[in-house]
Amino acid sequence: MPVKNSQVNDFVVRFANVNGTGSASANFLFTKAIFRMGVYVTPKNIFPSNIQGLPTWYEVRVSEKGYLGRREGIDLMVCVNPQSMAADVASVNTGGYFLYDSSKNLHAEYIREDINYIGIPLMEMCNTAFTDPRQRQLFKNIIYVGALSALFNIEFKVLEELLAEQFQGKEKLIAPNIKALQMGVDYIQKNYTYPLPIRVERRDLTSKLIMIDGNTACGIGAVYAGATVAAWYPITPSTSVVEAFSSYAEKLRTDKITGRKNVAIVQAEDELAAIGMVIGANWNGARSFTATSGPGVSLMNEFLGLAYFAEIPCVLIDVQRTGPSTGMPTRTQQSDVLLAAYASHGDTKHVLLFPSTPKECFEMTADCFDLAEELQTPVILMTDLDLGMNDHLSAPLEWDDKREYKRGKVLNAAELDNTKKFGRYLDSDGDGIPYRTYPGTHPSKGAFITRGTSRDEYAAYTEDGAAYQRNMDRLIKKWNTAKTMVPGPQLYQDKNSFATGLLFFGTSTYSAEEAMDTLREQQVFVDAIRLKSFPFNKTVEEFINAHEKIFVIEQNRDAQLKSLLMIELGVDPKKLISILNYDGTPITADHILKQISKNQSPSPVLNKASK
Amino acid sequence: MTYIRPKFRHPEMPKNKLGYTLNYYEGALSTLCAGCGHDSISAAIVQAAYEMNIEPHKLAKLSGIGCSSKTPAYFLSNSHGFNSVHGRMPSVATGANLANRDLIYFGVSGDGDTASIGMGQFVHVIRRNLKMVYIVMNNGCYGLTKGQDSATADEGSKNKSGNVNLFQSIDLSSLAIELGASFVAQSFSGDKTQLIPLIKAAINHPGFSFINVISPCVTFNNNVGSTKSYDFVREHVEATATVDFVPEMKEITVDYGKGTQKQVKMHDGSSIQLHKLAEGWDPMNRLSAINAVQNARAKNEILTGLLYIDPETRDLHHLLQTSDTALNALGKEQLCPGSAVLKELNDEFR
Ligand SMILES: Cc1ncc(C[n+]2csc(CCOP(=O)(O)OP(=O)(O)O)c2C)c(N)n1
Ligand code: SF4
Ligand SMILES: [Mg+2]
């Protein structure tokens, strides 16, 4: 008999499905039920770039301690896809469980001595209970959720509630779903010992949280920030940003009587057109954004340079995926950092924000609009597939009703009347940020030509090298002003006190924090910083100066953030040790810990050099 | 170097209804080659805007890159301009128009800017029926990069270096009609009498209006054998009709022969009057327009004038159902749903 692993509220379940078979909503039901039972849970979709017929996995980590990063090792595998069965059997932890459809006998080669098998004749049961072919396929998924609820001790009542909510208005569908759930429960109760030693126990840890994906939070953020024009071209994993924006704007910005909308959304012919529309709309005084992924950012380069040089606000949400080229389009990565930071030819630099939770996706999307208009430049939100397309437990989205839109330095007609001579690119305030005017403001003042060619302070075309250089230097002054305006980093200590530091950003955060906990348990002490933006501000510089060695954690092959630190802050590369993850799956704490220990354990000694 | 026109003008210069003289509608002094067709088109734009009593600041001029795309600097200096990137003016105009439906959007492009690098955006801006004027200053070559053949150069025509163009040309007007553009006209930079009313009618049109203007490049494409040269165009032009744009309806006093005149009533009470109609052509019938253009091409003629118009067309704002208030005029009160609604939204994710 294999051992039976036993962990309460601390395990990983993986579902191996075939895409396009309706498994997604069943799996979501399972995850949500655990969330409703008050226990931290974090699901990850691992899906192919395909619509129907290929293997897809859904991985759910349950963690009483609140670790929301991915964890290696499967405690229970739900395998309803014969295609991937060999690999699925192999991936189960020793002492773990393998739940499969026993309508057909399991092949001998799939039998491992060190794991436990739970066979349920899903197909047979479905064929007996349901006649409609679509129902037979769909309810197979619901039956295994029922079975899991018995195995894990998930409260049936919670599942019933969730179904009632899901099928509000389509009540007819509730009964057959409950029937299927019950079939799963009954089968387990009749044939197996239940609950398993790994199981869920009710807690009160999640009642203040919401479960939402980052892209939806971005979409809502754009609604709250007052975006009125969105232009986009479909690309995974960014599509759902505009879909969310569109559905919330539709709901919240349509006049109930006339049906007229305070929003315009255009599916463009490509990403070039999408960013062109965004630039045109922002130029004309509307808040406008687009969302895309790496291939789209590549196409947008020329326009981003125009917006940088002509100083037009624009907001771009880059939901990063695995490159280069088409790469692994449905896998995650943080590999557009350098592309985005320096997008376009010539000397260009762009403001980047790095959210790491859905709440930050919401807030930082709104911040992007303020920053873009205050700085009159493109601002790029660097999220990724993991954050964007997976559900995450998150603090609720928050909006302060006192918050005003910061529209930046825009002169109205009265102000123009009081201006002797308007100079679009004059640095009147000494912060590198000039004043703009919108078209249509004043009959005789404030008009100028926006252009990507060099121009003088009064927007007149010039090829005078001195004037060109003055302008480029002013743009750097503006860049330095940006450092004081972008969201600063999160420090994990009041005072930098150890010789070693961890530095990370975006979706590496969950796993980095988990790794820090483990290090602490091992009496290994480090300082840590989470970056939230580029350009790097003083605090980042100080953190780096205060440590002898810094582990830079990121999810790409070429250590792009490390390069950025070296380029922008002149950091000695020897000081920066990369911890990289680039297989397309979200980084794990284990991976971080292994890399740290390979590079000698960080010194627990107080760092005398700091301060 | 920027050339600024001398400010002094004769005090007795006539003024339009707004009290502006013609020179109020001019721009900076052109830096294009002397005799460039593009300058004549700029002059026609100035004249049309003056005669139409347009508030310059209520018009935004947009362009791509090329000699042609430089011209917004040379007309309407009191209008905001946007000299964008090569071939992408339509997208910028689309965004600008969506942001503020209350301005006139005046786009200028070249044949390289439109028929090659910008073909995709050209096609799609037509498809969306964006309310804008889109003028192609068509010289059959890339002026700014020194005379290479463009996609509108005629097959068999010789460029400055004596090379014969091997490829079929793209006929932008036929294409625009085919794609469903609701206003398509064709003209010649040297024919102000025809061009000015066409520009006026285009500005007044409630949807996308396209004017393909043959505009000889005196430096690179005005040689014998070029179908975009002054001489060739002068000799091969055939007009659909004499065009007149009448801002408000008024009694038609001149009487042309029966069957040779047509009046197109516009949504706002203005009208386009056409006299001496070409045979077998009806400006409101797409098929007849396509036929007329193709017949002329077959005869090696360039058909000019208003080719096609659908005065009832509905633009992108109508299709998207955007509010009457310009989107850029909306503030937090109209746009931000507030914290109470956000609470409800949060609850949907519990
Ligand atoms: C992306 C890009 N590629 C190439 C160029 C170089 N370029 C500038 S203008 C031009 C052609 C312009 O031709 P056309 O639009 O016909 O204008 P014209 O000068 O003839 O009026 C080209 C290829 C550019 N500016 N940008
Ligand atoms: S090169 Fe040709 S198109 Fe350009 S300005 Fe000279 S004449 Fe005009
Ligand atoms: Mg040309």
PDB file of C-alpha atoms in Angstrom, chain A residues 164-347:
ATOM      1  CA  ALA A 164     -27.772  28.918  -7.802  1.00  0.00           C
ATOM      2  CA  GLU A 165     -25.767  32.113  -8.351  1.00  0.00           C
ATOM      3  CA  GLN A 166     -24.305  30.912 -11.618  1.00  0.00           C
ATOM      4  CA  PHE A 167     -27.659  29.953 -13.092  1.00  0.00           C
ATOM      5  CA  GLN A 168     -29.653  32.890 -11.856  1.00  0.00           C
ATOM      6  CA  GLY A 169     -32.328  33.423 -14.484  1.00  0.00           C
ATOM      7  CA  LYS A 170     -31.722  29.957 -15.950  1.00  0.00           C
ATOM      8  CA  GLU A 171     -33.022  28.018 -12.947  1.00  0.00           C
ATOM      9  CA  LYS A 172     -33.893  25.011 -15.086  1.00  0.00           C
ATOM     10  CA  LEU A 173     -30.190  24.214 -15.284  1.00  0.00           C
ATOM     11  CA  ILE A 174     -29.687  23.996 -11.536  1.00  0.00           C
ATOM     12  CA  ALA A 175     -31.395  20.642 -10.957  1.00  0.00           C
ATOM     13  CA  PRO A 176     -29.414  18.570 -13.501  1.00  0.00           C
ATOM     14  CA  ASN A 177     -26.179  20.113 -12.195  1.00  0.00           C
ATOM     15  CA  ILE A 178     -27.033  19.199  -8.616  1.00  0.00           C
ATOM     16  CA  LYS A 179     -27.985  15.752  -9.790  1.00  0.00           C
ATOM     17  CA  ALA A 180     -24.560  15.330 -11.410  1.00  0.00           C
ATOM     18  CA  LEU A 181     -22.780  16.628  -8.316  1.00  0.00           C
ATOM     19  CA  GLN A 182     -24.736  14.195  -6.151  1.00  0.00           C
ATOM     20  CA  MET A 183     -23.821  11.325  -8.473  1.00  0.00           C
ATOM     21  CA  GLY A 184     -20.149  12.074  -7.825  1.00  0.00           C
ATOM     22  CA  VAL A 185     -20.672  12.311  -4.084  1.00  0.00           C
ATOM     23  CA  ASP A 186     -22.655   9.059  -3.988  1.00  0.00           C
ATOM     24  CA  TYR A 187     -20.077   7.169  -5.965  1.00  0.00           C
ATOM     25  CA  ILE A 188     -17.277   8.142  -3.582  1.00  0.00           C
ATOM     26  CA  GLN A 189     -19.386   7.449  -0.519  1.00  0.00           C
ATOM     27  CA  LYS A 190     -20.228   3.979  -1.789  1.00  0.00           C
ATOM     28  CA  ASN A 191     -16.816   2.952  -3.048  1.00  0.00           C
ATOM     29  CA  TYR A 192     -14.052   4.803  -1.188  1.00  0.00           C
ATOM     30  CA  THR A 193     -13.003   5.885   2.271  1.00  0.00           C
ATOM     31  CA  TYR A 194     -13.668   9.560   2.534  1.00  0.00           C
ATOM     32  CA  PRO A 195     -12.677  12.274   3.180  1.00  0.00           C
ATOM     33  CA  LEU A 196      -9.070  11.878   2.178  1.00  0.00           C
ATOM     34  CA  PRO A 197      -6.275  12.789   4.555  1.00  0.00           C
ATOM     35  CA  ILE A 198      -5.643  15.755   2.262  1.00  0.00           C
ATOM     36  CA  ARG A 199      -8.701  17.883   2.547  1.00  0.00           C
ATOM     37  CA  VAL A 200     -10.256  21.268   3.110  1.00  0.00           C
ATOM     38  CA  GLU A 201     -11.325  22.577   6.484  1.00  0.00           C
ATOM     39  CA  ARG A 202     -13.451  25.681   6.794  1.00  0.00           C
ATOM     40  CA  ARG A 203     -11.606  28.805   7.938  1.00  0.00           C
ATOM     41  CA  ASP A 204     -12.347  32.483   7.979  1.00  0.00           C
ATOM     42  CA  LEU A 205      -9.384  33.747   6.001  1.00  0.00           C
ATOM     43  CA  THR A 206     -10.871  34.986   2.744  1.00  0.00           C
ATOM     44  CA  SER A 207     -14.091  36.783   3.631  1.00  0.00           C
ATOM     45  CA  LYS A 208     -12.504  40.171   2.960  1.00  0.00           C
ATOM     46  CA  LEU A 209     -11.053  39.141  -0.388  1.00  0.00           C
ATOM     47  CA  ILE A 210     -12.327  38.911  -3.914  1.00  0.00           C
ATOM     48  CA  MET A 211     -11.398  36.445  -6.622  1.00  0.00           C
ATOM     49  CA  ILE A 212     -10.740  38.176  -9.899  1.00  0.00           C
ATOM     50  CA  ASP A 213      -8.335  38.074 -12.824  1.00  0.00           C
ATOM     51  CA  GLY A 214      -5.963  40.943 -13.535  1.00  0.00           C
ATOM     52  CA  ASN A 215      -7.342  41.744 -16.978  1.00  0.00           C
ATOM     53  CA  THR A 216     -10.835  42.315 -15.625  1.00  0.00           C
ATOM     54  CA  ALA A 217      -9.351  44.559 -12.953  1.00  0.00           C
ATOM     55  CA  CYS A 218      -7.499  46.532 -15.654  1.00  0.00           C
ATOM     56  CA  GLY A 219     -10.700  46.899 -17.654  1.00  0.00           C
ATOM     57  CA  ILE A 220     -12.588  48.220 -14.630  1.00  0.00           C
ATOM     58  CA  GLY A 221      -9.627  50.464 -13.851  1.00  0.00           C
ATOM     59  CA  ALA A 222      -9.863  52.054 -17.290  1.00  0.00           C
ATOM     60  CA  VAL A 223     -13.589  52.692 -16.761  1.00  0.00           C
ATOM     61  CA  TYR A 224     -12.895  54.371 -13.412  1.00  0.00           C
ATOM     62  CA  ALA A 225     -10.008  56.368 -14.840  1.00  0.00           C
ATOM     63  CA  GLY A 226     -12.362  57.888 -17.398  1.00  0.00           C
ATOM     64  CA  ALA A 227     -11.026  56.271 -20.553  1.00  0.00           C
ATOM     65  CA  THR A 228     -13.433  57.061 -23.369  1.00  0.00           C
ATOM     66  CA  VAL A 229     -11.677  55.708 -26.434  1.00  0.00           C
ATOM     67  CA  ALA A 230     -10.242  52.201 -26.627  1.00  0.00           C
ATOM     68  CA  ALA A 231      -8.708  50.712 -29.742  1.00  0.00           C
ATOM     69  CA  TRP A 232      -7.325  47.217 -29.887  1.00  0.00           C
ATOM     70  CA  TYR A 233      -6.481  44.184 -31.940  1.00  0.00           C
ATOM     71  CA  PRO A 234      -7.225  40.719 -30.547  1.00  0.00           C
ATOM     72  CA  ILE A 235      -4.269  38.872 -29.048  1.00  0.00           C
ATOM     73  CA  THR A 236      -3.962  36.422 -26.189  1.00  0.00           C
ATOM     74  CA  PRO A 237      -3.530  37.138 -23.325  1.00  0.00           C
ATOM     75  CA  SER A 238      -4.656  40.773 -23.560  1.00  0.00           C
ATOM     76  CA  THR A 239      -8.026  40.407 -25.259  1.00  0.00           C
ATOM     77  CA  SER A 240      -9.981  40.133 -22.036  1.00  0.00           C
ATOM     78  CA  VAL A 241      -8.754  43.568 -20.898  1.00  0.00           C
ATOM     79  CA  VAL A 242     -10.731  45.301 -23.618  1.00  0.00           C
ATOM     80  CA  GLU A 243     -13.578  42.814 -23.314  1.00  0.00           C
ATOM     81  CA  ALA A 244     -13.890  43.697 -19.636  1.00  0.00           C
ATOM     82  CA  PHE A 245     -13.606  47.428 -20.352  1.00  0.00           C
ATOM     83  CA  SER A 246     -16.202  47.085 -23.030  1.00  0.00           C
ATOM     84  CA  SER A 247     -18.729  45.173 -20.950  1.00  0.00           C
ATOM     85  CA  TYR A 248     -18.405  47.446 -17.900  1.00  0.00           C
ATOM     86  CA  ALA A 249     -18.441  50.599 -19.995  1.00  0.00           C
ATOM     87  CA  GLU A 250     -21.486  49.282 -21.836  1.00  0.00           C
ATOM     88  CA  LYS A 251     -23.198  48.695 -18.506  1.00  0.00           C
ATOM     89  CA  LEU A 252     -22.099  51.846 -16.709  1.00  0.00           C
ATOM     90  CA  ARG A 253     -21.803  54.412 -19.501  1.00  0.00           C
ATOM     91  CA  THR A 254     -24.865  53.863 -21.661  1.00  0.00           C
ATOM     92  CA  ASP A 255     -27.693  56.344 -21.388  1.00  0.00           C
ATOM     93  CA  LYS A 256     -30.689  54.293 -20.260  1.00  0.00           C
ATOM     94  CA  ILE A 257     -33.139  56.254 -22.388  1.00  0.00           C
ATOM     95  CA  THR A 258     -31.277  57.088 -25.581  1.00  0.00           C
ATOM     96  CA  GLY A 259     -28.900  54.128 -25.655  1.00  0.00           C
ATOM     97  CA  ARG A 260     -26.085  56.538 -26.482  1.00  0.00           C
ATOM     98  CA  LYS A 261     -22.682  55.819 -25.018  1.00  0.00           C
ATOM     99  CA  ASN A 262     -19.987  57.804 -23.317  1.00  0.00           C
ATOM    100  CA  VAL A 263     -17.379  55.541 -24.799  1.00  0.00           C
ATOM    101  CA  ALA A 264     -16.084  54.489 -28.224  1.00  0.00           C
ATOM    102  CA  ILE A 265     -14.392  51.151 -28.714  1.00  0.00           C
ATOM    103  CA  VAL A 266     -12.844  50.171 -32.021  1.00  0.00           C
ATOM    104  CA  GLN A 267     -11.432  46.828 -33.001  1.00  0.00           C
ATOM    105  CA  ALA A 268      -8.639  48.085 -35.218  1.00  0.00           C
ATOM    106  CA  GLU A 269      -7.186  46.415 -38.300  1.00  0.00           C
ATOM    107  CA  ASP A 270      -3.886  45.801 -36.522  1.00  0.00           C
ATOM    108  CA  GLU A 271      -1.851  47.023 -33.570  1.00  0.00           C
ATOM    109  CA  LEU A 272      -0.347  49.877 -35.569  1.00  0.00           C
ATOM    110  CA  ALA A 273      -3.789  51.278 -36.156  1.00  0.00           C
ATOM    111  CA  ALA A 274      -4.788  50.596 -32.561  1.00  0.00           C
ATOM    112  CA  ILE A 275      -1.960  52.656 -31.092  1.00  0.00           C
ATOM    113  CA  GLY A 276      -2.452  55.297 -33.810  1.00  0.00           C
ATOM    114  CA  MET A 277      -6.065  55.736 -32.740  1.00  0.00           C
ATOM    115  CA  VAL A 278      -5.031  55.924 -29.101  1.00  0.00           C
ATOM    116  CA  ILE A 279      -2.502  58.627 -29.909  1.00  0.00           C
ATOM    117  CA  GLY A 280      -5.023  60.559 -32.014  1.00  0.00           C
ATOM    118  CA  ALA A 281      -7.634  60.432 -29.264  1.00  0.00           C
ATOM    119  CA  ASN A 282      -5.224  61.480 -26.527  1.00  0.00           C
ATOM    120  CA  TRP A 283      -3.892  64.261 -28.723  1.00  0.00           C
ATOM    121  CA  ASN A 284      -7.450  65.488 -28.955  1.00  0.00           C
ATOM    122  CA  GLY A 285      -8.019  65.416 -25.199  1.00  0.00           C
ATOM    123  CA  ALA A 286      -9.767  62.098 -24.588  1.00  0.00           C
ATOM    124  CA  ARG A 287      -8.319  59.467 -22.293  1.00  0.00           C
ATOM    125  CA  SER A 288      -7.582  56.532 -24.506  1.00  0.00           C
ATOM    126  CA  PHE A 289      -5.783  53.205 -24.231  1.00  0.00           C
ATOM    127  CA  THR A 290      -5.002  49.946 -25.938  1.00  0.00           C
ATOM    128  CA  ALA A 291      -4.084  46.505 -24.659  1.00  0.00           C
ATOM    129  CA  THR A 292      -1.825  44.055 -26.386  1.00  0.00           C
ATOM    130  CA  SER A 293       0.974  41.551 -25.888  1.00  0.00           C
ATOM    131  CA  GLY A 294       4.588  41.318 -27.100  1.00  0.00           C
ATOM    132  CA  PRO A 295       3.930  40.933 -30.851  1.00  0.00           C
ATOM    133  CA  GLY A 296       1.647  43.961 -30.713  1.00  0.00           C
ATOM    134  CA  VAL A 297       4.216  46.037 -28.829  1.00  0.00           C
ATOM    135  CA  SER A 298       6.762  45.146 -31.504  1.00  0.00           C
ATOM    136  CA  LEU A 299       4.411  46.555 -34.137  1.00  0.00           C
ATOM    137  CA  MET A 300       3.674  49.663 -32.112  1.00  0.00           C
ATOM    138  CA  ASN A 301       7.288  50.745 -31.881  1.00  0.00           C
ATOM    139  CA  GLU A 302       7.247  53.514 -34.470  1.00  0.00           C
ATOM    140  CA  PHE A 303       4.150  55.122 -33.005  1.00  0.00           C
ATOM    141  CA  LEU A 304       5.482  54.876 -29.445  1.00  0.00           C
ATOM    142  CA  GLY A 305       8.517  56.843 -30.553  1.00  0.00           C
ATOM    143  CA  LEU A 306       6.249  59.472 -32.069  1.00  0.00           C
ATOM    144  CA  ALA A 307       4.244  59.749 -28.846  1.00  0.00           C
ATOM    145  CA  TYR A 308       7.456  60.033 -26.831  1.00  0.00           C
ATOM    146  CA  PHE A 309       8.997  62.680 -29.070  1.00  0.00           C
ATOM    147  CA  ALA A 310       5.861  64.656 -29.874  1.00  0.00           C
ATOM    148  CA  GLU A 311       4.840  64.322 -26.200  1.00  0.00           C
ATOM    149  CA  ILE A 312       1.407  62.838 -26.514  1.00  0.00           C
ATOM    150  CA  PRO A 313      -0.040  60.900 -23.594  1.00  0.00           C
ATOM    151  CA  CYS A 314      -0.990  57.321 -24.269  1.00  0.00           C
ATOM    152  CA  VAL A 315      -1.724  54.273 -22.184  1.00  0.00           C
ATOM    153  CA  LEU A 316      -0.712  50.804 -23.271  1.00  0.00           C
ATOM    154  CA  ILE A 317      -1.433  47.664 -21.325  1.00  0.00           C
ATOM    155  CA  ASP A 318       1.080  44.952 -22.196  1.00  0.00           C
ATOM    156  CA  VAL A 319      -0.092  41.558 -21.012  1.00  0.00           C
ATOM    157  CA  GLN A 320       3.180  39.722 -21.560  1.00  0.00           C
ATOM    158  CA  ARG A 321       3.391  36.204 -22.894  1.00  0.00           C
ATOM    159  CA  THR A 322       6.217  33.856 -23.823  1.00  0.00           C
ATOM    160  CA  GLY A 323       8.313  35.177 -26.712  1.00  0.00           C
ATOM    161  CA  PRO A 324      10.255  35.567 -28.892  1.00  0.00           C
ATOM    162  CA  SER A 325       8.075  35.771 -31.978  1.00  0.00           C
ATOM    163  CA  THR A 326       4.839  33.832 -31.488  1.00  0.00           C
ATOM    164  CA  GLY A 327       6.706  31.840 -28.832  1.00  0.00           C
ATOM    165  CA  MET A 328       4.320  30.048 -26.534  1.00  0.00           C
ATOM    166  CA  PRO A 329       1.359  32.364 -26.899  1.00  0.00           C
ATOM    167  CA  THR A 330      -0.621  30.911 -24.020  1.00  0.00           C
ATOM    168  CA  ARG A 331       2.205  30.787 -21.495  1.00  0.00           C
ATOM    169  CA  THR A 332       3.426  33.484 -19.182  1.00  0.00           C
ATOM    170  CA  GLN A 333       6.672  35.457 -19.073  1.00  0.00           C
ATOM    171  CA  GLN A 334       8.087  38.849 -18.092  1.00  0.00           C
ATOM    172  CA  SER A 335      10.028  39.183 -21.278  1.00  0.00           C
ATOM    173  CA  ASP A 336       8.961  42.513 -22.764  1.00  0.00           C
ATOM    174  CA  VAL A 337      10.750  44.618 -20.164  1.00  0.00           C
ATOM    175  CA  LEU A 338      13.524  45.919 -22.404  1.00  0.00           C
ATOM    176  CA  LEU A 339      11.286  46.082 -25.465  1.00  0.00           C
ATOM    177  CA  ALA A 340       8.835  48.280 -23.608  1.00  0.00           C
ATOM    178  CA  ALA A 341      11.376  50.392 -21.754  1.00  0.00           C
ATOM    179  CA  TYR A 342      13.119  51.491 -24.929  1.00  0.00           C
ATOM    180  CA  ALA A 343      10.457  50.908 -27.587  1.00  0.00           C
ATOM    181  CA  SER A 344      11.211  52.689 -30.893  1.00  0.00           C
ATOM    182  CA  HIS A 345      14.275  53.995 -32.673  1.00  0.00           C
ATOM    183  CA  GLY A 346      16.404  56.868 -31.487  1.00  0.00           C
ATOM    184  CA  ASP A 347      16.818  57.806 -27.843  1.00  0.00           C
TER     185      ASP A 347
END
